[in-house]
Short mmCIF file of C-alpha atoms in Angstrom, two decimals:
data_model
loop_
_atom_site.label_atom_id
_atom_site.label_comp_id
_atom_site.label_asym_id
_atom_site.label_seq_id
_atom_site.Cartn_x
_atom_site.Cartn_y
_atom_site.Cartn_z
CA UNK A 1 0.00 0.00 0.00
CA UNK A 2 1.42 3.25 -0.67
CA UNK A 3 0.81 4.78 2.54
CA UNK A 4 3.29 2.39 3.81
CA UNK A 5 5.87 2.72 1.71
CA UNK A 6 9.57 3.05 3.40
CA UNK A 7 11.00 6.69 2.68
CA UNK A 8 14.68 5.30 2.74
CA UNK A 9 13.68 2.22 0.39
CA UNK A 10 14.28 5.05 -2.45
CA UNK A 11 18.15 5.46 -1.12
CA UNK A 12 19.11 4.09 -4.56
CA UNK A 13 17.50 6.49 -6.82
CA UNK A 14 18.72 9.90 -5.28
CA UNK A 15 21.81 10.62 -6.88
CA UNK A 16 21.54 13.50 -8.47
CA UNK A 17 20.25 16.13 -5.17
CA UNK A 18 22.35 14.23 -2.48
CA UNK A 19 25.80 13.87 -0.91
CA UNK A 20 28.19 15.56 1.02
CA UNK A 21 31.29 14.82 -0.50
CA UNK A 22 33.92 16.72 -2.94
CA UNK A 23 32.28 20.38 -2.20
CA UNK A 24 32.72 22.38 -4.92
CA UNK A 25 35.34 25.89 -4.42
CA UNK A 26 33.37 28.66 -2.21
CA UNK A 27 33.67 30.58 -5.17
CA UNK A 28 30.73 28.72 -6.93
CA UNK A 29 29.00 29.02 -3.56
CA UNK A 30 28.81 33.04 -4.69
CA UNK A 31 27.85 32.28 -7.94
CA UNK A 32 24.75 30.12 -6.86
CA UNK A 33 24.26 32.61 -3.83
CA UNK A 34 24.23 35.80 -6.25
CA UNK A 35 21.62 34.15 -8.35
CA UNK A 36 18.90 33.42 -6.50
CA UNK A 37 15.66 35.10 -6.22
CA UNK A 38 14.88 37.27 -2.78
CA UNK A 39 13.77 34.37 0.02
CA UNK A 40 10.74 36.32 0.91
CA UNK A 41 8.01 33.32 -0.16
CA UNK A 42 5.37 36.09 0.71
CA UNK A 43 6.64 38.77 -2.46
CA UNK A 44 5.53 35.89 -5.03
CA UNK A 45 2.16 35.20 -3.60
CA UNK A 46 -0.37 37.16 -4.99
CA UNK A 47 -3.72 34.85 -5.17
CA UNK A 48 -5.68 35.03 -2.23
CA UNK A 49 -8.43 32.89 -3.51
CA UNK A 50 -8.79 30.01 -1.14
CA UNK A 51 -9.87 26.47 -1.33
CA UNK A 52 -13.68 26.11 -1.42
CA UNK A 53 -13.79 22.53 0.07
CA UNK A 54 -11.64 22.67 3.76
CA UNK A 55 -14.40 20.62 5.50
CA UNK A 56 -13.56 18.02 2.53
CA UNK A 57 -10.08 17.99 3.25
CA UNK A 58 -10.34 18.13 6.91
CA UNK A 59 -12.48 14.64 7.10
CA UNK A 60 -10.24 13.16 3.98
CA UNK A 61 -7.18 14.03 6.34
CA UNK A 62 -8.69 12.77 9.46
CA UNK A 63 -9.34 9.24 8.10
CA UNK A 64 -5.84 8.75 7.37
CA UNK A 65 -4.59 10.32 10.56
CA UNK A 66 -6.70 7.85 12.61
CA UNK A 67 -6.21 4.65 10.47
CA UNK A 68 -4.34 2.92 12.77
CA UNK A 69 -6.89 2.58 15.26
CA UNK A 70 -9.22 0.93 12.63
CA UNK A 71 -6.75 -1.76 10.49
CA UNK A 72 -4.93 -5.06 10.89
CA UNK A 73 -1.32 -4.90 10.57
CA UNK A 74 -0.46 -3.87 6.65
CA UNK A 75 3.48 -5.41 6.94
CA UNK A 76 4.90 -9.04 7.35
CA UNK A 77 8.11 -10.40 8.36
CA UNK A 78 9.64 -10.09 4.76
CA UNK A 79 8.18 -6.57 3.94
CA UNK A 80 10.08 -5.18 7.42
CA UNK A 81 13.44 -6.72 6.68
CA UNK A 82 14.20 -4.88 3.27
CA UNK A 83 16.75 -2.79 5.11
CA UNK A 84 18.46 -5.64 6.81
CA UNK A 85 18.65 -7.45 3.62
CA UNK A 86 20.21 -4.51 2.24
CA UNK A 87 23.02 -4.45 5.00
CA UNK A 88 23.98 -8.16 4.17
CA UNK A 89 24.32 -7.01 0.96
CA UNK A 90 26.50 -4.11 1.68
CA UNK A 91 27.62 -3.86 5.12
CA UNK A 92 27.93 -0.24 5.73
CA UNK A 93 29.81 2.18 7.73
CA UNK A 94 29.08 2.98 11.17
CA UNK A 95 29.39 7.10 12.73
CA UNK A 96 32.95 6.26 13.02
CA UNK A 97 33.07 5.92 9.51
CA UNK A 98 34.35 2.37 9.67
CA UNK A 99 32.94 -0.73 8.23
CA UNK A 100 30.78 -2.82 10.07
CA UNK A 101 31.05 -6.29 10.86
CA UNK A 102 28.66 -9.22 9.98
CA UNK A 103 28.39 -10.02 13.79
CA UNK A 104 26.97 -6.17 14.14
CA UNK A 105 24.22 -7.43 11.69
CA UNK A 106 23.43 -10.65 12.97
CA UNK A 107 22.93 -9.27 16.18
CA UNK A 108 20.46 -6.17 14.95
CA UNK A 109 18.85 -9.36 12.93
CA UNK A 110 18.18 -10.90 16.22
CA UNK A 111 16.67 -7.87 18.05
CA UNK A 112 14.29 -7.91 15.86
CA UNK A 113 12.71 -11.04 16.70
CA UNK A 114 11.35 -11.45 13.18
CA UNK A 115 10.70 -15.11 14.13
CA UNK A 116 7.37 -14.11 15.86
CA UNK A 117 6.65 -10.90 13.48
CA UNK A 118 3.90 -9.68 14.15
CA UNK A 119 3.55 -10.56 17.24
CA UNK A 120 1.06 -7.89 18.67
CA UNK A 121 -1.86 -5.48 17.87
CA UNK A 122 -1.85 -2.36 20.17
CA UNK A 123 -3.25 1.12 19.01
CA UNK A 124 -0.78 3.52 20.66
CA UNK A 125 0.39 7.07 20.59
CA UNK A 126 3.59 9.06 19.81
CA UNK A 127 4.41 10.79 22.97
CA UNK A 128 7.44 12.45 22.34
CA UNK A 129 8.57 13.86 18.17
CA UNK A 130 11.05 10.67 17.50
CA UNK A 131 12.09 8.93 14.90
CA UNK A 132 11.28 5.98 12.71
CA UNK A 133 14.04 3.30 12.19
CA UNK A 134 13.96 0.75 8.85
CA UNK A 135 16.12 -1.94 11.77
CA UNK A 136 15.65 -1.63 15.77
CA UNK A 137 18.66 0.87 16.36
CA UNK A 138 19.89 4.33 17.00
CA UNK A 139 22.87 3.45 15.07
CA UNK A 140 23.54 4.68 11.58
CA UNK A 141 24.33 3.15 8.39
CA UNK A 142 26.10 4.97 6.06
CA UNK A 143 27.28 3.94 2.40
CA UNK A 144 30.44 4.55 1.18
CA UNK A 145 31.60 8.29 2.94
CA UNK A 146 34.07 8.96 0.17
CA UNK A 147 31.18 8.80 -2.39
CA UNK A 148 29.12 11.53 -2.38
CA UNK A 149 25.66 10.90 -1.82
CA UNK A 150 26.86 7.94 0.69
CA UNK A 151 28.00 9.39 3.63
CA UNK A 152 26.69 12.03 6.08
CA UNK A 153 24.29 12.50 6.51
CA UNK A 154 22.26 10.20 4.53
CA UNK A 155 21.65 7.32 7.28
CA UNK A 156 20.00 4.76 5.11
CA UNK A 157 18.67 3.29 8.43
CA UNK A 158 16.60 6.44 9.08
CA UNK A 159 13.08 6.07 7.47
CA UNK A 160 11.55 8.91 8.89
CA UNK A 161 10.80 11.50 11.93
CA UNK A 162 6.67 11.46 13.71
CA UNK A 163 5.32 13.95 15.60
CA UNK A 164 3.75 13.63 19.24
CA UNK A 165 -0.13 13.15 19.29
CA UNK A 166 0.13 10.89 16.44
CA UNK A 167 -1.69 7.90 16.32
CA UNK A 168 -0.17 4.39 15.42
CA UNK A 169 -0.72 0.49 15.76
CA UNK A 170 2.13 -1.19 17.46
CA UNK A 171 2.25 -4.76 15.79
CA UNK A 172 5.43 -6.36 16.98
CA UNK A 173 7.93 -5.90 19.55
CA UNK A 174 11.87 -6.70 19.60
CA UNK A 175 13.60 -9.26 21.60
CA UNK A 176 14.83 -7.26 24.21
CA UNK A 177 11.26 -4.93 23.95
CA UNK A 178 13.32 -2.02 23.48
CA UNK A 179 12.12 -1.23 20.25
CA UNK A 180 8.61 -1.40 18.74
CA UNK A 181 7.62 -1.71 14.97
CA UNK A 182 4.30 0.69 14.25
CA UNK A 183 2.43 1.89 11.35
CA UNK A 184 1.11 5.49 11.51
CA UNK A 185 -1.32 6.51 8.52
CA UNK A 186 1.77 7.49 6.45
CA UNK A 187 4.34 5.67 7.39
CA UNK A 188 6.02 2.63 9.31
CA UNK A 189 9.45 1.96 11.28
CA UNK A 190 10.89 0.69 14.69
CA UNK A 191 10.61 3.32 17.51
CA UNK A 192 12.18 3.62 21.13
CA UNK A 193 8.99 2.13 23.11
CA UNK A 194 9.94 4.91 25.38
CA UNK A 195 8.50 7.38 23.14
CA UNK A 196 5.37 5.63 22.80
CA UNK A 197 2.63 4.94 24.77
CA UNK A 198 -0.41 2.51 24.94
CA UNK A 199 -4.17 3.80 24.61
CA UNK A 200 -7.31 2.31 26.45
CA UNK A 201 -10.64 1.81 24.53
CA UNK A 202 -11.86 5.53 26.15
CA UNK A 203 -8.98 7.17 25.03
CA UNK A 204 -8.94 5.81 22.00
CA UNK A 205 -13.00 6.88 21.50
CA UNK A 206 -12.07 10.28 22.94
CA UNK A 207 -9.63 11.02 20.05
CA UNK A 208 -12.43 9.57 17.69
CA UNK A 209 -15.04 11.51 18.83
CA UNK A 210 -12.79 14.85 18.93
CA UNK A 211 -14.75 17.28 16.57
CA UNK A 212 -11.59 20.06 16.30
CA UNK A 213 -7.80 19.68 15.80
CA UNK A 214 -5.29 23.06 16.22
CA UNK A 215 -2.29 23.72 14.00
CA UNK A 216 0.57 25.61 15.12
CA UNK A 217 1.23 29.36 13.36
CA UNK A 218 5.09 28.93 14.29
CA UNK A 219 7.25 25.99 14.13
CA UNK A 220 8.70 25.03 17.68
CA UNK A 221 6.59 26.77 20.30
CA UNK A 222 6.39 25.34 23.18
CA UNK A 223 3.36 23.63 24.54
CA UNK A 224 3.02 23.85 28.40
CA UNK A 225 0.84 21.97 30.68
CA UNK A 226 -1.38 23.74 32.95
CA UNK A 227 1.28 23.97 35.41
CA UNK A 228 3.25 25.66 33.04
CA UNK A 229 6.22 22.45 32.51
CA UNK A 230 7.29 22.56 29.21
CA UNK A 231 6.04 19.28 27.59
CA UNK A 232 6.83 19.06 23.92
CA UNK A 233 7.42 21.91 21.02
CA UNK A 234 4.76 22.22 18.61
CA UNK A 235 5.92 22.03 14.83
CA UNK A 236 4.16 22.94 11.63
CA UNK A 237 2.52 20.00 10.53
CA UNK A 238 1.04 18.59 13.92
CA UNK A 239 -2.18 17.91 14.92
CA UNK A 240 -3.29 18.30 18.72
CA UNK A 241 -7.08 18.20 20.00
CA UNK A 242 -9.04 21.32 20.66
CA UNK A 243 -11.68 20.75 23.43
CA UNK A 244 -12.76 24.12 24.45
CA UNK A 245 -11.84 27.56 24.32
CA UNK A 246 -11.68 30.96 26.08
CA UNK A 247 -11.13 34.50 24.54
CA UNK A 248 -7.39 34.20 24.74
CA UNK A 249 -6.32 30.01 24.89
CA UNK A 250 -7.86 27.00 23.63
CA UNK A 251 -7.91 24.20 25.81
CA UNK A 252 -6.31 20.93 24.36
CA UNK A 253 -5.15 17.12 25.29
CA UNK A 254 -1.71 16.07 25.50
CA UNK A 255 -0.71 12.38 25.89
CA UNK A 256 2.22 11.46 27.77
CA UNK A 257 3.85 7.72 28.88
CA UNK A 258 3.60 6.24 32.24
CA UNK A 259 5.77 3.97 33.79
CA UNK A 260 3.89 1.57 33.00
CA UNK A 261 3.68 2.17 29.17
CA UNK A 262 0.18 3.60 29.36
CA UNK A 263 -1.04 7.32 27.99
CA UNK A 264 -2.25 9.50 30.30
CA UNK A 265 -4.21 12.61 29.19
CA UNK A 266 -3.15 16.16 30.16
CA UNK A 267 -4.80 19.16 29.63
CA UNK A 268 -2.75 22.27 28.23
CA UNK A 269 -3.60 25.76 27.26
CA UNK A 270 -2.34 27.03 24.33
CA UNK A 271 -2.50 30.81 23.51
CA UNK A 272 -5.27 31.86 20.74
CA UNK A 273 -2.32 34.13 18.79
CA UNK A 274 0.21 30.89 18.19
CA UNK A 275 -2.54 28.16 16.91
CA UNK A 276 -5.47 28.36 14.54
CA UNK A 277 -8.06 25.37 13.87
CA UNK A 278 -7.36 22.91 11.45
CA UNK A 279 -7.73 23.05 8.35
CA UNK A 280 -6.44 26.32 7.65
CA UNK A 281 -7.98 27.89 4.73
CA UNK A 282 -5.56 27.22 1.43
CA UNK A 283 -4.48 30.40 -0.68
CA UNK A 284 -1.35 31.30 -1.95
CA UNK A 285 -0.94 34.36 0.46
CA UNK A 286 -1.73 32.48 3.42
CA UNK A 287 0.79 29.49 2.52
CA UNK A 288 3.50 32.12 2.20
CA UNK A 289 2.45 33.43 5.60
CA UNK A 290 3.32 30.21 7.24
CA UNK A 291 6.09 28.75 5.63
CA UNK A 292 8.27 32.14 5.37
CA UNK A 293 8.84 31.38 8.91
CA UNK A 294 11.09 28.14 8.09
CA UNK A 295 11.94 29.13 4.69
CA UNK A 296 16.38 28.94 5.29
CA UNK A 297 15.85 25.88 7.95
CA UNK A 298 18.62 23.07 7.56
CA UNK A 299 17.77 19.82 5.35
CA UNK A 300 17.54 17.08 7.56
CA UNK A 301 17.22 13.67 6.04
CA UNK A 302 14.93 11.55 6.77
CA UNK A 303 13.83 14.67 9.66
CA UNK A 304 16.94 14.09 11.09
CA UNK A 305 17.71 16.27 14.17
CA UNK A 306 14.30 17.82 14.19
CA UNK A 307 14.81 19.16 10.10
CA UNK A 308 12.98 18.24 7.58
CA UNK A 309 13.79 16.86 3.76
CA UNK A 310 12.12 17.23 0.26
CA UNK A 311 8.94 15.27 1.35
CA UNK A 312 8.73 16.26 4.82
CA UNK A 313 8.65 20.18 4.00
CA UNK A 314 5.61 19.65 1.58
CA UNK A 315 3.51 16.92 4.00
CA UNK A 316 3.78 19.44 6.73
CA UNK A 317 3.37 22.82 5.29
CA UNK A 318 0.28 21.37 3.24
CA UNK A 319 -0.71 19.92 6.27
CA UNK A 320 -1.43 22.51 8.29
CA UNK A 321 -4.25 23.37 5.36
CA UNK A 322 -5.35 19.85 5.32
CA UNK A 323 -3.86 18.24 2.23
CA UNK A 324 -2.53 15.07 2.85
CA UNK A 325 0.29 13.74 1.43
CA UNK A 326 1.80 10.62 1.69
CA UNK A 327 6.10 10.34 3.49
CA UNK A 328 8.11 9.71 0.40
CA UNK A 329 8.86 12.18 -3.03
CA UNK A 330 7.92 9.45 -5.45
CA UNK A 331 4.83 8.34 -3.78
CA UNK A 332 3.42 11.73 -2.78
CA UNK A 333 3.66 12.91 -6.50
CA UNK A 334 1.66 9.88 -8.14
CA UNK A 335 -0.54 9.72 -5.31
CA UNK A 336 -4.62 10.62 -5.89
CA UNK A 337 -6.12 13.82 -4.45
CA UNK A 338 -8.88 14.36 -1.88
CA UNK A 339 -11.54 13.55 -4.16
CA UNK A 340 -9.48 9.86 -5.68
CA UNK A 341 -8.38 11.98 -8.77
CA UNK A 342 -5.31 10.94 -10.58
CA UNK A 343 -3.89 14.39 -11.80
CA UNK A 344 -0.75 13.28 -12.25
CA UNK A 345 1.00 14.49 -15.60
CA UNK A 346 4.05 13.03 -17.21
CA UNK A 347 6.76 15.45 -18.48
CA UNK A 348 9.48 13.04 -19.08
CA UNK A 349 9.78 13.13 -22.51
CA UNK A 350 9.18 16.73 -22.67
CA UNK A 351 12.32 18.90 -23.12
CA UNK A 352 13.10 21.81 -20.97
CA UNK A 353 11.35 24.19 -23.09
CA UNK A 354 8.31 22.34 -23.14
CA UNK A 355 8.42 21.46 -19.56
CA UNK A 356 8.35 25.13 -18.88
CA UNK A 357 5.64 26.18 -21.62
CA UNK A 358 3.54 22.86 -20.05
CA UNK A 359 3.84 24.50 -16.61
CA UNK A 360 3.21 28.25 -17.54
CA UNK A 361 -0.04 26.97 -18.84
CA UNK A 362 -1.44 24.12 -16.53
CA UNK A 363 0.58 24.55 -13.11
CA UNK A 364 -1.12 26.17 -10.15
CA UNK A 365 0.86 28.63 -8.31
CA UNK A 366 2.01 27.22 -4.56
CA UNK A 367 -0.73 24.00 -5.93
CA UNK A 368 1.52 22.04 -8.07
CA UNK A 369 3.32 19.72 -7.02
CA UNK A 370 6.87 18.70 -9.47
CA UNK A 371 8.62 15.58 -8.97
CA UNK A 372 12.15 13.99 -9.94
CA UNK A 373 13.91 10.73 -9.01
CA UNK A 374 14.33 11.41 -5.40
CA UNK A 375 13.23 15.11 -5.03
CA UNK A 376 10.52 17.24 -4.83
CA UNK A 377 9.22 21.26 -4.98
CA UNK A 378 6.42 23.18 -4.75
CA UNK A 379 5.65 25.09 -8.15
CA UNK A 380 5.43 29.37 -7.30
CA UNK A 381 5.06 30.69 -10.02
CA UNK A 382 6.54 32.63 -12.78
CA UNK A 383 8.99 36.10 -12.02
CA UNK A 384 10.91 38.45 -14.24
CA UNK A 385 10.95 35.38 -16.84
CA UNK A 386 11.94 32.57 -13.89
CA UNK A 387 10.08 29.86 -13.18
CA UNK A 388 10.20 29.63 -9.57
CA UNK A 389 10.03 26.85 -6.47
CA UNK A 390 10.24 26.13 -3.15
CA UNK A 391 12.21 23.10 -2.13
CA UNK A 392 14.20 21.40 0.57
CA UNK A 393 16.89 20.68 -1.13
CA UNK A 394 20.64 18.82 -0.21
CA UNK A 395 22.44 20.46 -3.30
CA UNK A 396 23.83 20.23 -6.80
CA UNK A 397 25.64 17.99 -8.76
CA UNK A 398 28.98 19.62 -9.92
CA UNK A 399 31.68 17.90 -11.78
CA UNK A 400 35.52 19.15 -11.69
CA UNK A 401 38.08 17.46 -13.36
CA UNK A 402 35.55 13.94 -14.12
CA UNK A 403 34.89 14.09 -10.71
CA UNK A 404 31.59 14.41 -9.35
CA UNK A 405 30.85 16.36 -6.15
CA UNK A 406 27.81 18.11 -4.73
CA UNK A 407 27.50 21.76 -3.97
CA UNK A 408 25.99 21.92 -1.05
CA UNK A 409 22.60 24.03 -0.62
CA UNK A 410 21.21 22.25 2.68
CA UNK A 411 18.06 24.11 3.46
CA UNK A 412 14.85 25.18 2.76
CA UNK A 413 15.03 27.80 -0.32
CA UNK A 414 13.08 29.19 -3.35
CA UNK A 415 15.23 28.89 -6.54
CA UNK A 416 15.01 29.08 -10.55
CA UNK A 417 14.22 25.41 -12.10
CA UNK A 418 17.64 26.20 -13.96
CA UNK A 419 19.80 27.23 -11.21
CA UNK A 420 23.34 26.81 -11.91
CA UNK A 421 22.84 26.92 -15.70
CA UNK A 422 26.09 28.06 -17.56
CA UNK A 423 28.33 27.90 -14.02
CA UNK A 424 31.11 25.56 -15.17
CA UNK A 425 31.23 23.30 -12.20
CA UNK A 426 27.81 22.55 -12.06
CA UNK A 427 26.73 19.18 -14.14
CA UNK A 428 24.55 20.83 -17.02
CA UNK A 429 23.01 17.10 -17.35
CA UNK A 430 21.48 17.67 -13.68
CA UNK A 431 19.49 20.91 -13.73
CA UNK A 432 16.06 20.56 -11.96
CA UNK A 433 14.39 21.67 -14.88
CA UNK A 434 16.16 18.22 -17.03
CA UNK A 435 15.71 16.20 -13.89
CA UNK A 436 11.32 16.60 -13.78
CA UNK A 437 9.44 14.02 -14.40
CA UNK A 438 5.96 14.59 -13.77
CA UNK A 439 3.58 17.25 -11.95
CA UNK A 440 0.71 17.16 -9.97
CA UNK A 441 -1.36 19.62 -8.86
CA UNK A 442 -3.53 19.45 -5.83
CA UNK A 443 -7.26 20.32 -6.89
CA UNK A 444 -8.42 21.66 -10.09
CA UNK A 445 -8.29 25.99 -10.50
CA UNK A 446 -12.42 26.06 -10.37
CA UNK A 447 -12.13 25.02 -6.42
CA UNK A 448 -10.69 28.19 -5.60
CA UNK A 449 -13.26 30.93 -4.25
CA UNK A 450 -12.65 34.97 -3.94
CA UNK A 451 -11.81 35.54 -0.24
CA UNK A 452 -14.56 36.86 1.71
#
């Protein structure tokens, strides 16, 4: 199923964005610097139409979110191994950028306990923003670190990061029961069972029957229980429950683990200015007016180190307006929209120049989505004769002397599709705009409406 697909299964196809090795002379750095377009997402939105059909999205996103409480476990024992197999194949290097040993395997083969997989059916809850491992560890696995592309910081063994307040269904535990293996509604992975917690049958109805969700204005601020203890950071893309209100906080349910491995419910009060009620209403302007805030954050792969990458950006910045898109690049541009539509286009065989004609024509501005092999944007628009997009992006291919490199971008930033066209060092085979595949945009242009 493609909600379940592993983000890091893809490792193999991202070759052309990715690496970390052979940087390219600073002075290309000022070449690619000078070029770019102002980083002020809000100058290039101009359409404050919004979405007509939020309560669609809103119950479309919902049924996803909750899916775990309402499934049998999606994965076996062979579709949970693929990165284990993968390490036989090719051992790795550790974060001391040595090899690893076959013993290191074996033993990671037998935490997993894949003898008995699955061997449970819990519906849980994320209680602390963690991550999601392909094998049971906190270890790394890097490919080869000379290589770019294959070393830091692209831990194949990271599938992905989850929020707190998000709902899964544990369905096997490790050996040792250090490590659990859930599936959320978009993706699956081992997780510390510390940062998880187990739900009772009125819990789990209480989230059900919970009308209202909030979404945070501001990535990272801080959500406080009612005795003011700081109990996790609230990030763009989260959902927490909104069960009342007053003029100046709503009142909302946070779940944290017992000793026992149980959630228990605590109340917070979160401050009317930082959160607004889920869906927000889509437009253009108001997109810009959330995401300039992280606009320049670091790329973080797989949401390493509380970052996000390519796919990550786009789930949660749509997310806060209720479109719901799937973990990985390649799944989330193929996937259907709210309404089961497949508008998903195929550029491949277009040339640039076509590509861009194609897009000036059919792509909605901040509403198309534009794919490649292992990377994707958000389509903005077209300035002073640039076609524009948002992306989280690692960096670009160079090539010096038949060696291949990576100039290193490593954040969150609106560029040209032909940035670093005609700058020596940078591989004029690899330009975003050669590189697109497909696009897909997220509803059709009559389901905008004229602001009220």
């Amino acid at each position: 199923m493609l909600k379940i697909i592993q983000f890091s299964s893809f490792i193999s196809l991202i070759f052309i964005l990715l690496g970390c090795a052979n940087i390219t002379p600073a002075s290309v750095s000022t070449q690619i610097d000078s070029s770019l377009p102002k980083q002020d997402l809000r100058l290039y939105a101009k359409d404050t139409r919004v979405f007509k059909d939020s309560l669609k999205l809103k119950e479309g996103y919902l049924k996803h979110f909750f899916s775990p409480f309402n499934q049998e476990p999606q994965l076996n024992a062979l579709e949970v191994q693929w990165g284990l197999r993968a390490a036989y194949n090719n051992l790795g290097f550790g974060e001391n950028l040595l090899p690893y040993t076959i013993d290191f395997i074996d033993n990671i083969k037998q935490e997993m306990n894949l003898e008995s997989f699955p061997n449970t059916k819990k519906p849980a809850i994320i209680t602390r923003s963690t991550n999601l491992r392909v094998v049971p560890t906190h270890k790394p696995r890097f490919l080869d670190p000379k290589l770019p592309g294959e070393g830091f910081p692209f831990d194949t063994w990271q599938n992905s990061s989850i929020y707190a307040g998000t709902p899964i269904l544990i369905t096997h535990y490790s050996q040792s029961k250090e490590w659990a293996f859930v599936e959320s509604g978009f993706v699956s992975g081992w997780v510390s069972v510390l940062d998880i917690a187990l739900l009772n049958p009125t819990q789990i109805q209480l989230l059900k029957n919970t009308q209202d969700f909030l979404v945070v204005k501001k990535d990272y601020t801080p959500i406080k229980s009612s005795t003011n203890h700081f109990l996790e950071s609230a990030r763009i893309g989260m959902l927490l429950p909104l069960i009342g209100s007053t003029k100046k906080t709503y009142e909302s349910l946070f779940f944290i683990r017992t000793p026992s491995g149980y959630a228990k419910v605590i109340k917070t009060h979160l401050p009317v200015e930082n959160f607004v009620k889920f869906p927000m209403p889509f437009s253009s302007v108001n997109y810009a007016n959330l995401t300039q805030g992280i606009v320049g954050e670091r790329y973080g792969w797989g949401g390493m180190f509380g970052n996000r990458d390519c796919s990550m950006f786009l789930r949660d910045t749509l997310g806060n307006f209720g479109f719901f898109l799937l973990r990985n690049s390649q799944a989330q541009i193929k996937q259907k929209d709210f309404k089961d539509r497949s508008l998903y286009v195929d550029l491949s065989q277009k040339t640039p120049q076509e590509k861009i004609a194609f897009l000036k024509e059919n792509a909605i501005p901040f509403a198309t989505l534009l794919g490649m092999r292992g990377h994707i944007m958000l389509y903005l628009g077209v300035f002073n004769d640039e076609v524009l997009a948002i992306h989280d992006i690692w960096g670009l291919r160079t090539l010096q002397d038949g060696k291949e490199g990576r100039e290193i971008l490593g954040r969150i930033i609106i560029t040209p599709l032909d940035i670093g066209k005609d700058i020596k060092t940078i591989s004029q085979d690899s330009l975003l705009i050669k590189r697109i595949s497909g696009m897909r945009n997220l509803f059709e242009t009559n389901e905008l409406k004229n602001a009220k």
